[in-house]
Amino acid sequence: MNKYIIKNANQIITFKGDEAKKGSEMNDLKIFFDSIILIEDDLIKYIGPKDEAKRKFNLDEYEIIDAKDKVIMPGFVDSHTHLVFGGYRQEEFNMRLAGASYMEIMEAGGGIASTVKATKEATEDELVNKAKKVLDQMLAFGVTTVEAKSGYGLFNDVEEKQLKAVKRLNNEHPIDIISTYMAAHAVPNEYKDNPEEFIDYIIEKGLPMVKSNSYAEFVDIFTEKNVFEIKESEKLLNAAKEQGFKLKIHADEIVQLGGAELAAKVGAISADHLLNASEDGIRKMAKHGVICTLLPMTAFSLKEDYANARFMIDQNASVALASDFNPGSCFSNSIPLLFALAGIYMGMSVEESICALTINGAAAIDKAKEIGTLEAGKKADIIFLDAPDYKFLNYNFGVNLVQRVIKSGKTVYQRNLRV
Ligand code: NIG
Ligand code: FE
């Protein structure tokens, strides 16, 4: 058995519990001083005062990991990404800077459709190798669990290639990956006059293919004007629920369509984006415990107004933060940028942002019983910040403070020393 003791940390910080924090609970960060963590194999055995540990355990059995001058916290959970795709869209990004809108580019045949073409042309190995590099970057930012969506295949053959790539990445890379099936990401040309028929195709052919191979736990849909509207979205989400999937929705990103309300109605685990969600929709989400997953780097990249995080938290909703890493609307997986935008533009306290990226991120992928906090019995997913105080996470904006990452009890990343 591998046994480690993490000692001498400046601070150990964590939320407590195994479900999403709501409203003001998002500020209930616990700070341990003069405390240690014991790891046994992949799990946390103990966290708390050194003196108590000495009475309960034979500490000589544990190999020492010295955390002098470090802040220790749970690994980040990035609960919304489009990790696996072919090609890139740097030309489009520059077209947007010159004034074109995301939807204009999409309607002209670019956008998601161009990534669908590139993903079709890529081999599974190419997809895996490319995504591995991104996972390495994420690990260096302290991300220990990530959600990954399909949706650049649309039809079963290429969707399956993407989902297989995700499965391999989960086995071959230290980061744990939670897989989401999102064939309802764009309406293929063949169905452009009748998106509902494509929804029927997904229900009849897509969901069973994913279920029978255990490719994904979640189903997601791009609910948006001129993509999949409320009626089609409701049909797919209900069918997915019946087939045993958990639900997510890309909701109210570009126009206010009622995506937040739909998320509450169908019992989604999370609704994501919510830049234009109605106040009533937010209240309904809060009431039904649907997590508001906010993606401020996408708003930043699209130069849109940010989601109203303060209103959501004031309504006692649970807020998660995620990157939305994808080749189009948000080609970044930067956790430091996420902290900066959440703090400076959305008015989230540093404690709320930590909550949103740990326990609430874990809850958004239905894993809050296993990860998201540092507590006995949870997975030993632990990161070390090279900082005197956890408040450096937003104060030292834009800077990656992560110095070491322990994933499932093993050190899998340590910052290179200067040579
Ligand atoms: O979450 N809005 C739809 N899907 C992604 C963008 C995907 C893309 O542009 O390739 C999003 O922003
Ligand atoms: Fe997305």
CSV table of C-alpha atoms and ligand atoms in Angstrom, one decimal:
chain,number,residue,atom,x,y,z
A,1,MET,CA,0.0,0.0,0.0
A,2,ASN,CA,1.3,3.5,-0.8
A,3,LYS,CA,1.1,5.8,2.2
A,4,TYR,CA,2.0,9.5,2.2
A,5,ILE,CA,1.8,12.3,4.6
A,6,ILE,CA,1.5,15.9,3.3
A,7,LYS,CA,2.9,18.2,6.0
A,8,ASN,CA,4.1,21.7,6.7
A,9,ALA,CA,1.6,23.4,4.4
A,10,ASN,CA,0.9,27.1,4.9
A,11,GLN,CA,-2.8,26.4,4.6
A,12,ILE,CA,-5.0,23.5,3.6
A,13,ILE,CA,-8.3,24.6,2.1
A,14,THR,CA,-11.4,22.8,1.1
A,15,PHE,CA,-15.2,22.8,1.1
A,16,LYS,CA,-16.9,19.9,3.0
A,17,GLY,CA,-19.7,17.6,1.9
A,18,ASP,CA,-20.8,15.5,-1.1
A,19,GLU,CA,-23.2,17.7,-2.9
A,20,ALA,CA,-23.3,21.1,-4.6
A,21,LYS,CA,-23.1,24.2,-2.4
A,22,LYS,CA,-26.0,26.7,-2.9
A,23,GLY,CA,-26.1,30.4,-2.5
A,24,SER,CA,-24.2,31.7,0.6
A,25,GLU,CA,-22.9,28.2,1.3
A,26,MET,CA,-20.5,28.9,-1.6
A,27,ASN,CA,-18.5,31.0,0.8
A,28,ASP,CA,-18.1,28.3,3.5
A,29,LEU,CA,-14.5,27.5,2.7
A,30,LYS,CA,-12.7,25.7,5.5
A,31,ILE,CA,-9.1,26.6,6.2
A,32,PHE,CA,-6.8,24.3,8.2
A,33,PHE,CA,-3.6,25.5,9.8
A,34,ASP,CA,-1.0,23.2,11.5
A,35,SER,CA,-2.7,20.3,9.8
A,36,ILE,CA,-1.7,17.3,7.7
A,37,ILE,CA,-3.2,15.0,5.1
A,38,LEU,CA,-2.7,11.3,5.0
A,39,ILE,CA,-3.1,9.4,1.8
A,40,GLU,CA,-3.5,5.6,1.5
A,41,ASP,CA,-3.3,4.3,-2.1
A,42,ASP,CA,-5.8,6.4,-4.1
A,43,LEU,CA,-7.8,7.8,-1.2
A,44,ILE,CA,-7.6,10.4,1.6
A,45,LYS,CA,-7.3,8.6,4.9
A,46,TYR,CA,-7.2,11.7,7.2
A,47,ILE,CA,-7.2,15.5,7.1
A,48,GLY,CA,-6.9,17.6,10.2
A,49,PRO,CA,-4.7,18.7,13.1
A,50,LYS,CA,-1.2,17.1,13.3
A,51,ASP,CA,-1.6,16.3,17.1
A,52,GLU,CA,-4.8,14.4,16.6
A,53,ALA,CA,-3.2,12.4,13.7
A,54,LYS,CA,-0.3,11.5,16.0
A,55,ARG,CA,-2.7,10.0,18.5
A,56,LYS,CA,-4.6,8.0,15.9
A,57,PHE,CA,-2.0,6.8,13.4
A,58,ASN,CA,1.6,5.6,13.3
A,59,LEU,CA,2.9,8.5,11.2
A,60,ASP,CA,6.3,6.8,10.7
A,61,GLU,CA,4.6,4.5,8.2
A,62,TYR,CA,3.9,7.4,5.9
A,63,GLU,CA,6.3,8.7,3.3
A,64,ILE,CA,6.7,12.5,3.7
A,65,ILE,CA,5.7,15.0,1.1
A,66,ASP,CA,6.9,18.4,2.3
A,67,ALA,CA,4.4,21.3,1.5
A,68,LYS,CA,6.4,24.1,3.1
A,69,ASP,CA,5.3,27.5,1.8
A,70,LYS,CA,2.5,25.9,-0.2
A,71,VAL,CA,-1.3,26.1,-0.1
A,72,ILE,CA,-3.0,22.7,-0.5
A,73,MET,CA,-6.4,22.3,-2.1
A,74,PRO,CA,-8.6,19.8,-4.0
A,75,GLY,CA,-7.8,19.4,-7.8
A,76,PHE,CA,-9.9,21.5,-10.1
A,77,VAL,CA,-12.9,19.9,-11.9
A,78,ASP,CA,-13.4,21.3,-15.4
A,79,SER,CA,-17.0,20.2,-15.9
A,80,HIS,CA,-17.6,21.5,-19.5
A,81,THR,CA,-15.2,21.0,-22.4
A,82,HIS,CA,-15.3,20.0,-26.1
A,83,LEU,CA,-11.9,18.3,-25.7
A,84,VAL,CA,-11.7,16.1,-28.8
A,85,PHE,CA,-11.8,17.6,-32.3
A,86,GLY,CA,-10.0,17.8,-35.6
A,87,GLY,CA,-8.4,20.9,-37.0
A,88,TYR,CA,-8.4,24.5,-35.6
A,89,ARG,CA,-10.3,27.7,-36.4
A,90,GLN,CA,-7.8,30.5,-36.0
A,91,GLU,CA,-9.0,32.2,-39.1
A,92,GLU,CA,-12.5,32.4,-37.7
A,93,PHE,CA,-11.2,33.9,-34.5
A,94,ASN,CA,-9.6,36.7,-36.4
A,95,MET,CA,-12.7,37.2,-38.5
A,96,ARG,CA,-14.6,37.7,-35.3
A,97,LEU,CA,-12.1,40.2,-34.1
A,98,ALA,CA,-12.7,42.1,-37.3
A,99,GLY,CA,-16.4,42.2,-36.6
A,100,ALA,CA,-18.1,39.0,-37.8
A,101,SER,CA,-20.4,37.3,-35.2
A,102,TYR,CA,-20.2,33.7,-34.1
A,103,MET,CA,-23.7,33.0,-35.5
A,104,GLU,CA,-22.9,34.7,-38.9
A,105,ILE,CA,-19.8,32.5,-39.3
A,106,MET,CA,-21.9,29.5,-38.4
A,107,GLU,CA,-24.7,30.4,-40.8
A,108,ALA,CA,-22.1,30.8,-43.6
A,109,GLY,CA,-21.1,27.2,-43.2
A,110,GLY,CA,-18.1,27.8,-40.9
A,111,GLY,CA,-18.1,27.3,-37.1
A,112,ILE,CA,-19.0,23.9,-35.8
A,113,ALA,CA,-19.5,22.6,-39.4
A,114,SER,CA,-15.9,23.2,-40.2
A,115,THR,CA,-14.7,21.3,-37.1
A,116,VAL,CA,-17.2,18.5,-38.1
A,117,LYS,CA,-15.4,18.2,-41.4
A,118,ALA,CA,-11.9,18.2,-39.9
A,119,THR,CA,-13.0,15.6,-37.3
A,120,LYS,CA,-14.3,13.3,-40.0
A,121,GLU,CA,-10.9,13.5,-41.7
A,122,ALA,CA,-8.9,12.8,-38.6
A,123,THR,CA,-8.0,9.3,-37.5
A,124,GLU,CA,-8.7,8.2,-33.9
A,125,ASP,CA,-5.0,8.2,-33.1
A,126,GLU,CA,-4.7,11.8,-34.3
A,127,LEU,CA,-7.6,12.8,-32.1
A,128,VAL,CA,-6.2,11.1,-29.1
A,129,ASN,CA,-2.7,12.5,-29.5
A,130,LYS,CA,-3.9,16.0,-30.0
A,131,ALA,CA,-6.2,15.9,-27.0
A,132,LYS,CA,-3.5,14.4,-24.8
A,133,LYS,CA,-1.4,17.6,-25.2
A,134,VAL,CA,-4.4,19.6,-24.0
A,135,LEU,CA,-4.9,17.3,-21.1
A,136,ASP,CA,-1.2,17.8,-20.2
A,137,GLN,CA,-1.8,21.6,-20.2
A,138,MET,CA,-4.9,21.1,-18.0
A,139,LEU,CA,-3.0,19.0,-15.6
A,140,ALA,CA,-0.4,21.7,-15.2
A,141,PHE,CA,-3.3,24.1,-14.3
A,142,GLY,CA,-4.3,21.7,-11.5
A,143,VAL,CA,-7.3,20.1,-13.3
A,144,THR,CA,-7.7,16.5,-12.1
A,145,THR,CA,-11.1,15.7,-13.6
A,146,VAL,CA,-12.6,16.9,-16.9
A,147,GLU,CA,-15.8,16.5,-18.7
A,148,ALA,CA,-15.5,15.9,-22.5
A,149,LYS,CA,-18.3,16.2,-25.1
A,150,SER,CA,-18.7,14.6,-28.4
A,151,GLY,CA,-20.6,16.6,-31.1
A,152,TYR,CA,-18.1,17.1,-33.9
A,153,GLY,CA,-19.3,13.9,-35.6
A,154,LEU,CA,-23.1,14.4,-35.5
A,155,PHE,CA,-23.7,11.0,-37.3
A,156,ASN,CA,-22.9,7.7,-35.5
A,157,ASP,CA,-19.7,6.8,-37.4
A,158,VAL,CA,-17.7,9.9,-36.5
A,159,GLU,CA,-19.4,10.4,-33.1
A,160,GLU,CA,-18.3,6.9,-32.2
A,161,LYS,CA,-14.7,7.7,-33.2
A,162,GLN,CA,-14.8,10.7,-30.9
A,163,LEU,CA,-16.3,8.8,-28.0
A,164,LYS,CA,-13.7,6.0,-28.5
A,165,ALA,CA,-11.0,8.6,-28.4
A,166,VAL,CA,-12.4,9.9,-25.1
A,167,LYS,CA,-12.5,6.4,-23.6
A,168,ARG,CA,-8.8,5.8,-24.6
A,169,LEU,CA,-7.8,9.2,-23.2
A,170,ASN,CA,-9.5,8.3,-19.9
A,171,ASN,CA,-7.4,5.1,-19.8
A,172,GLU,CA,-4.1,6.6,-21.1
A,173,HIS,CA,-3.9,9.9,-19.2
A,174,PRO,CA,-3.9,10.6,-15.4
A,175,ILE,CA,-6.8,13.0,-15.6
A,176,ASP,CA,-10.2,11.3,-15.2
A,177,ILE,CA,-12.6,12.0,-18.0
A,178,ILE,CA,-16.4,12.0,-17.8
A,179,SER,CA,-17.9,11.5,-21.2
A,180,THR,CA,-21.0,13.4,-22.6
A,181,TYR,CA,-22.7,12.5,-25.9
A,182,MET,CA,-23.6,15.7,-27.8
A,183,ALA,CA,-24.6,14.7,-31.3
A,184,ALA,CA,-27.2,17.5,-31.0
A,185,HIS,CA,-24.5,20.1,-31.4
A,186,ALA,CA,-25.4,21.4,-34.9
A,187,VAL,CA,-28.0,20.5,-37.5
A,188,PRO,CA,-26.3,18.6,-40.4
A,189,ASN,CA,-26.9,20.0,-43.9
A,190,GLU,CA,-29.0,16.9,-44.8
A,191,TYR,CA,-31.5,17.9,-42.1
A,192,LYS,CA,-31.3,21.7,-42.3
A,193,ASP,CA,-35.0,22.2,-43.1
A,194,ASN,CA,-36.1,19.7,-40.5
A,195,PRO,CA,-34.0,19.5,-37.3
A,196,GLU,CA,-36.7,17.4,-35.6
A,197,GLU,CA,-35.9,14.6,-38.0
A,198,PHE,CA,-32.3,14.7,-36.9
A,199,ILE,CA,-33.4,14.6,-33.3
A,200,ASP,CA,-35.4,11.4,-34.2
A,201,TYR,CA,-32.2,10.0,-35.8
A,202,ILE,CA,-30.3,10.7,-32.5
A,203,ILE,CA,-33.0,9.1,-30.4
A,204,GLU,CA,-33.4,6.0,-32.6
A,205,LYS,CA,-29.8,5.4,-33.7
A,206,GLY,CA,-27.5,7.6,-31.6
A,207,LEU,CA,-28.6,7.0,-28.0
A,208,PRO,CA,-28.7,3.2,-28.3
A,209,MET,CA,-25.3,3.1,-29.9
A,210,VAL,CA,-23.9,5.2,-27.0
A,211,LYS,CA,-25.7,3.2,-24.3
A,212,SER,CA,-24.9,-0.2,-25.6
A,213,ASN,CA,-21.2,0.6,-25.6
A,214,SER,CA,-21.2,2.6,-22.3
A,215,TYR,CA,-19.6,5.5,-24.2
A,216,ALA,CA,-21.1,8.3,-22.1
A,217,GLU,CA,-23.0,9.1,-18.9
A,218,PHE,CA,-24.5,12.4,-20.0
A,219,VAL,CA,-26.4,13.7,-23.0
A,220,ASP,CA,-26.1,17.4,-23.9
A,221,ILE,CA,-27.8,19.6,-26.6
A,222,PHE,CA,-27.1,23.1,-28.1
A,223,THR,CA,-30.5,24.6,-27.4
A,224,GLU,CA,-30.4,27.9,-29.4
A,225,LYS,CA,-32.4,29.8,-31.9
A,226,ASN,CA,-31.9,28.4,-35.4
A,227,VAL,CA,-30.1,25.4,-34.0
A,228,PHE,CA,-32.3,23.2,-31.7
A,229,GLU,CA,-35.3,25.0,-30.3
A,230,ILE,CA,-37.1,24.2,-27.1
A,231,LYS,CA,-39.5,21.7,-28.6
A,232,GLU,CA,-36.8,19.6,-30.2
A,233,SER,CA,-34.6,19.9,-27.1
A,234,GLU,CA,-37.3,18.7,-24.8
A,235,LYS,CA,-38.0,15.7,-27.0
A,236,LEU,CA,-34.3,14.6,-27.1
A,237,LEU,CA,-33.7,15.2,-23.4
A,238,ASN,CA,-36.8,13.3,-22.3
A,239,ALA,CA,-35.8,10.4,-24.6
A,240,ALA,CA,-32.3,10.4,-23.2
A,241,LYS,CA,-33.6,10.4,-19.7
A,242,GLU,CA,-35.8,7.4,-20.5
A,243,GLN,CA,-32.7,5.6,-21.9
A,244,GLY,CA,-30.9,6.2,-18.6
A,245,PHE,CA,-28.7,9.2,-19.4
A,246,LYS,CA,-28.1,12.2,-17.1
A,247,LEU,CA,-28.8,15.5,-18.7
A,248,LYS,CA,-26.9,18.8,-19.6
A,249,ILE,CA,-28.0,21.7,-21.7
A,250,HIS,CA,-26.2,24.5,-23.6
A,251,ALA,CA,-28.9,27.0,-22.6
A,252,ASP,CA,-29.6,30.7,-23.3
A,253,GLU,CA,-26.1,31.4,-24.7
A,254,ILE,CA,-26.9,33.7,-27.5
A,255,VAL,CA,-30.6,34.5,-27.2
A,256,GLN,CA,-33.2,34.1,-24.4
A,257,LEU,CA,-35.0,31.0,-25.5
A,258,GLY,CA,-36.2,29.4,-22.2
A,259,GLY,CA,-33.3,26.9,-21.9
A,260,ALA,CA,-33.0,27.5,-18.1
A,261,GLU,CA,-36.7,26.8,-17.7
A,262,LEU,CA,-36.4,23.6,-19.8
A,263,ALA,CA,-33.4,22.5,-17.7
A,264,ALA,CA,-35.5,22.7,-14.5
A,265,LYS,CA,-38.5,21.0,-16.2
A,266,VAL,CA,-36.6,18.0,-17.5
A,267,GLY,CA,-34.4,17.7,-14.3
A,268,ALA,CA,-31.0,18.4,-15.9
A,269,ILE,CA,-27.9,18.1,-13.7
A,270,SER,CA,-26.7,21.4,-15.1
A,271,ALA,CA,-27.5,24.1,-17.6
A,272,ASP,CA,-24.5,25.8,-19.1
A,273,HIS,CA,-23.7,29.3,-20.5
A,274,LEU,CA,-26.9,31.1,-19.3
A,275,LEU,CA,-25.6,34.5,-20.6
A,276,ASN,CA,-29.2,35.4,-21.4
A,277,ALA,CA,-31.2,33.3,-19.0
A,278,SER,CA,-34.4,34.8,-17.7
A,279,GLU,CA,-34.7,35.6,-14.0
A,280,ASP,CA,-37.6,33.3,-13.8
A,281,GLY,CA,-35.6,30.5,-15.4
A,282,ILE,CA,-32.8,31.0,-12.9
A,283,ARG,CA,-35.3,30.8,-10.0
A,284,LYS,CA,-36.7,27.6,-11.4
A,285,MET,CA,-33.2,26.2,-11.7
A,286,ALA,CA,-32.4,27.1,-8.1
A,287,LYS,CA,-35.7,25.5,-6.9
A,288,HIS,CA,-35.0,22.3,-8.7
A,289,GLY,CA,-31.3,22.1,-7.8
A,290,VAL,CA,-30.0,22.4,-11.4
A,291,ILE,CA,-26.4,23.7,-11.4
A,292,CYS,CA,-25.7,26.9,-13.2
A,293,THR,CA,-22.5,26.2,-15.0
A,294,LEU,CA,-20.9,29.5,-16.1
A,295,LEU,CA,-18.3,29.7,-18.9
A,296,PRO,CA,-16.9,33.3,-18.7
A,297,MET,CA,-14.0,32.6,-21.0
A,298,THR,CA,-16.5,32.0,-23.8
A,299,ALA,CA,-18.2,35.3,-23.1
A,300,PHE,CA,-14.8,37.0,-23.0
A,301,SER,CA,-13.8,35.4,-26.4
A,302,LEU,CA,-17.2,36.3,-28.0
A,303,LYS,CA,-17.2,39.8,-26.4
A,304,GLU,CA,-20.6,39.1,-24.9
A,305,ASP,CA,-21.9,40.3,-21.5
A,306,TYR,CA,-21.1,37.8,-18.7
A,307,ALA,CA,-23.7,35.6,-17.0
A,308,ASN,CA,-25.4,37.1,-13.9
A,309,ALA,CA,-23.6,35.1,-11.3
A,310,ARG,CA,-24.5,37.4,-8.4
A,311,PHE,CA,-28.2,37.1,-9.2
A,312,MET,CA,-27.9,33.3,-9.4
A,313,ILE,CA,-26.1,33.0,-6.1
A,314,ASP,CA,-28.5,35.5,-4.4
A,315,GLN,CA,-31.4,33.2,-5.6
A,316,ASN,CA,-29.7,30.4,-3.7
A,317,ALA,CA,-28.6,28.6,-6.9
A,318,SER,CA,-25.4,26.5,-7.2
A,319,VAL,CA,-22.9,27.9,-9.6
A,320,ALA,CA,-20.1,26.0,-11.2
A,321,LEU,CA,-17.3,27.4,-13.4
A,322,ALA,CA,-15.8,25.6,-16.4
A,323,SER,CA,-13.6,26.4,-19.4
A,324,ASP,CA,-15.8,25.4,-22.4
A,325,PHE,CA,-12.5,24.6,-24.1
A,326,ASN,CA,-13.4,24.2,-27.8
A,327,PRO,CA,-11.8,25.1,-31.2
A,328,GLY,CA,-14.4,27.9,-31.9
A,329,SER,CA,-16.0,30.0,-29.2
A,330,CYS,CA,-13.3,29.4,-26.6
A,331,PHE,CA,-9.9,28.1,-27.5
A,332,SER,CA,-8.5,28.3,-24.0
A,333,ASN,CA,-8.3,26.0,-20.9
A,334,SER,CA,-6.8,28.6,-18.7
A,335,ILE,CA,-7.9,28.2,-15.0
A,336,PRO,CA,-6.0,31.4,-14.1
A,337,LEU,CA,-8.0,33.4,-16.7
A,338,LEU,CA,-11.2,31.8,-15.4
A,339,PHE,CA,-10.5,33.0,-11.9
A,340,ALA,CA,-9.7,36.5,-13.2
A,341,LEU,CA,-12.9,36.8,-15.1
A,342,ALA,CA,-15.1,35.3,-12.4
A,343,GLY,CA,-13.7,37.7,-9.8
A,344,ILE,CA,-13.2,40.9,-11.8
A,345,TYR,CA,-16.2,40.8,-14.2
A,346,MET,CA,-18.8,38.5,-12.5
A,347,GLY,CA,-18.2,39.7,-8.9
A,348,MET,CA,-17.6,36.2,-7.5
A,349,SER,CA,-15.6,36.0,-4.3
A,350,VAL,CA,-12.4,33.9,-4.4
A,351,GLU,CA,-14.1,31.4,-2.1
A,352,GLU,CA,-17.1,31.2,-4.5
A,353,SER,CA,-14.8,30.7,-7.4
A,354,ILE,CA,-13.0,27.9,-5.6
A,355,CYS,CA,-16.3,26.3,-4.8
A,356,ALA,CA,-17.4,26.6,-8.4
A,357,LEU,CA,-14.3,24.8,-9.6
A,358,THR,CA,-14.1,22.1,-7.0
A,359,ILE,CA,-17.2,20.7,-5.2
A,360,ASN,CA,-19.7,22.4,-7.5
A,361,GLY,CA,-17.8,21.3,-10.6
A,362,ALA,CA,-17.8,17.8,-9.2
A,363,ALA,CA,-21.6,18.0,-8.6
A,364,ALA,CA,-22.1,19.2,-12.2
A,365,ILE,CA,-20.7,15.8,-13.4
A,366,ASP,CA,-22.5,13.9,-10.6
A,367,LYS,CA,-19.2,13.0,-8.9
A,368,ALA,CA,-19.4,15.0,-5.7
A,369,LYS,CA,-19.5,11.9,-3.6
A,370,GLU,CA,-16.0,10.9,-4.8
A,371,ILE,CA,-14.1,14.1,-5.6
A,372,GLY,CA,-14.3,17.9,-5.2
A,373,THR,CA,-13.3,18.2,-1.5
A,374,LEU,CA,-10.4,17.0,0.7
A,375,GLU,CA,-12.1,14.7,3.2
A,376,ALA,CA,-11.4,11.2,4.5
A,377,GLY,CA,-12.8,8.6,2.0
A,378,LYS,CA,-12.6,10.9,-1.1
A,379,LYS,CA,-10.1,10.4,-3.9
A,380,ALA,CA,-6.7,11.9,-3.2
A,381,ASP,CA,-6.8,14.5,-6.0
A,382,ILE,CA,-4.7,17.2,-4.4
A,383,ILE,CA,-2.9,20.3,-5.8
A,384,PHE,CA,-0.1,22.4,-4.3
A,385,LEU,CA,-0.1,26.2,-5.0
A,386,ASP,CA,3.2,28.0,-4.7
A,387,ALA,CA,1.6,30.9,-2.8
A,388,PRO,CA,1.4,32.1,0.8
A,389,ASP,CA,-2.4,32.4,0.8
A,390,TYR,CA,-5.2,30.9,-1.2
A,391,LYS,CA,-6.4,34.4,-2.0
A,392,PHE,CA,-3.5,34.6,-4.5
A,393,LEU,CA,-5.8,32.6,-6.8
A,394,ASN,CA,-7.6,35.8,-7.9
A,395,TYR,CA,-5.1,38.4,-6.6
A,396,ASN,CA,-2.2,37.1,-8.6
A,397,PHE,CA,-4.5,37.1,-11.7
A,398,GLY,CA,-3.5,35.3,-14.9
A,399,VAL,CA,-0.6,33.5,-13.3
A,400,ASN,CA,-0.5,29.7,-12.8
A,401,LEU,CA,0.4,29.0,-9.2
A,402,VAL,CA,0.2,25.2,-9.4
A,403,GLN,CA,3.5,23.6,-8.4
A,404,ARG,CA,2.5,19.9,-7.9
A,405,VAL,CA,-0.5,17.7,-8.7
A,406,ILE,CA,-1.4,14.5,-6.9
A,407,LYS,CA,-4.0,12.4,-8.8
A,408,SER,CA,-5.5,9.3,-7.2
A,409,GLY,CA,-2.7,9.4,-4.6
A,410,LYS,CA,0.2,9.7,-7.0
A,411,THR,CA,2.3,12.7,-7.9
A,412,VAL,CA,1.6,13.1,-11.7
A,413,TYR,CA,2.9,16.6,-12.2
A,414,GLN,CA,5.6,18.8,-10.7
A,415,ARG,CA,6.6,22.1,-12.1
A,416,ASN,CA,9.9,22.0,-14.0
A,417,LEU,CA,12.8,23.7,-12.4
A,418,ARG,CA,14.7,26.4,-14.3
A,419,VAL,CA,17.7,24.9,-16.2
B,1,NIG,O1,-20.2,25.7,-25.9
B,1,NIG,N1,-22.3,26.6,-28.3
B,1,NIG,C1,-22.0,25.5,-28.8
B,1,NIG,N2,-21.0,24.8,-28.6
B,1,NIG,C2,-19.7,25.3,-28.1
B,1,NIG,C3,-18.9,25.9,-29.3
B,1,NIG,C4,-18.5,24.9,-30.2
B,1,NIG,C5,-17.7,25.4,-31.4
B,1,NIG,O2,-17.8,26.6,-31.7
B,1,NIG,O3,-17.0,24.5,-31.9
B,1,NIG,C6,-19.9,26.2,-27.0
B,1,NIG,O4,-19.6,27.4,-27.0
B,2,FE,FE,-19.8,24.2,-24.8
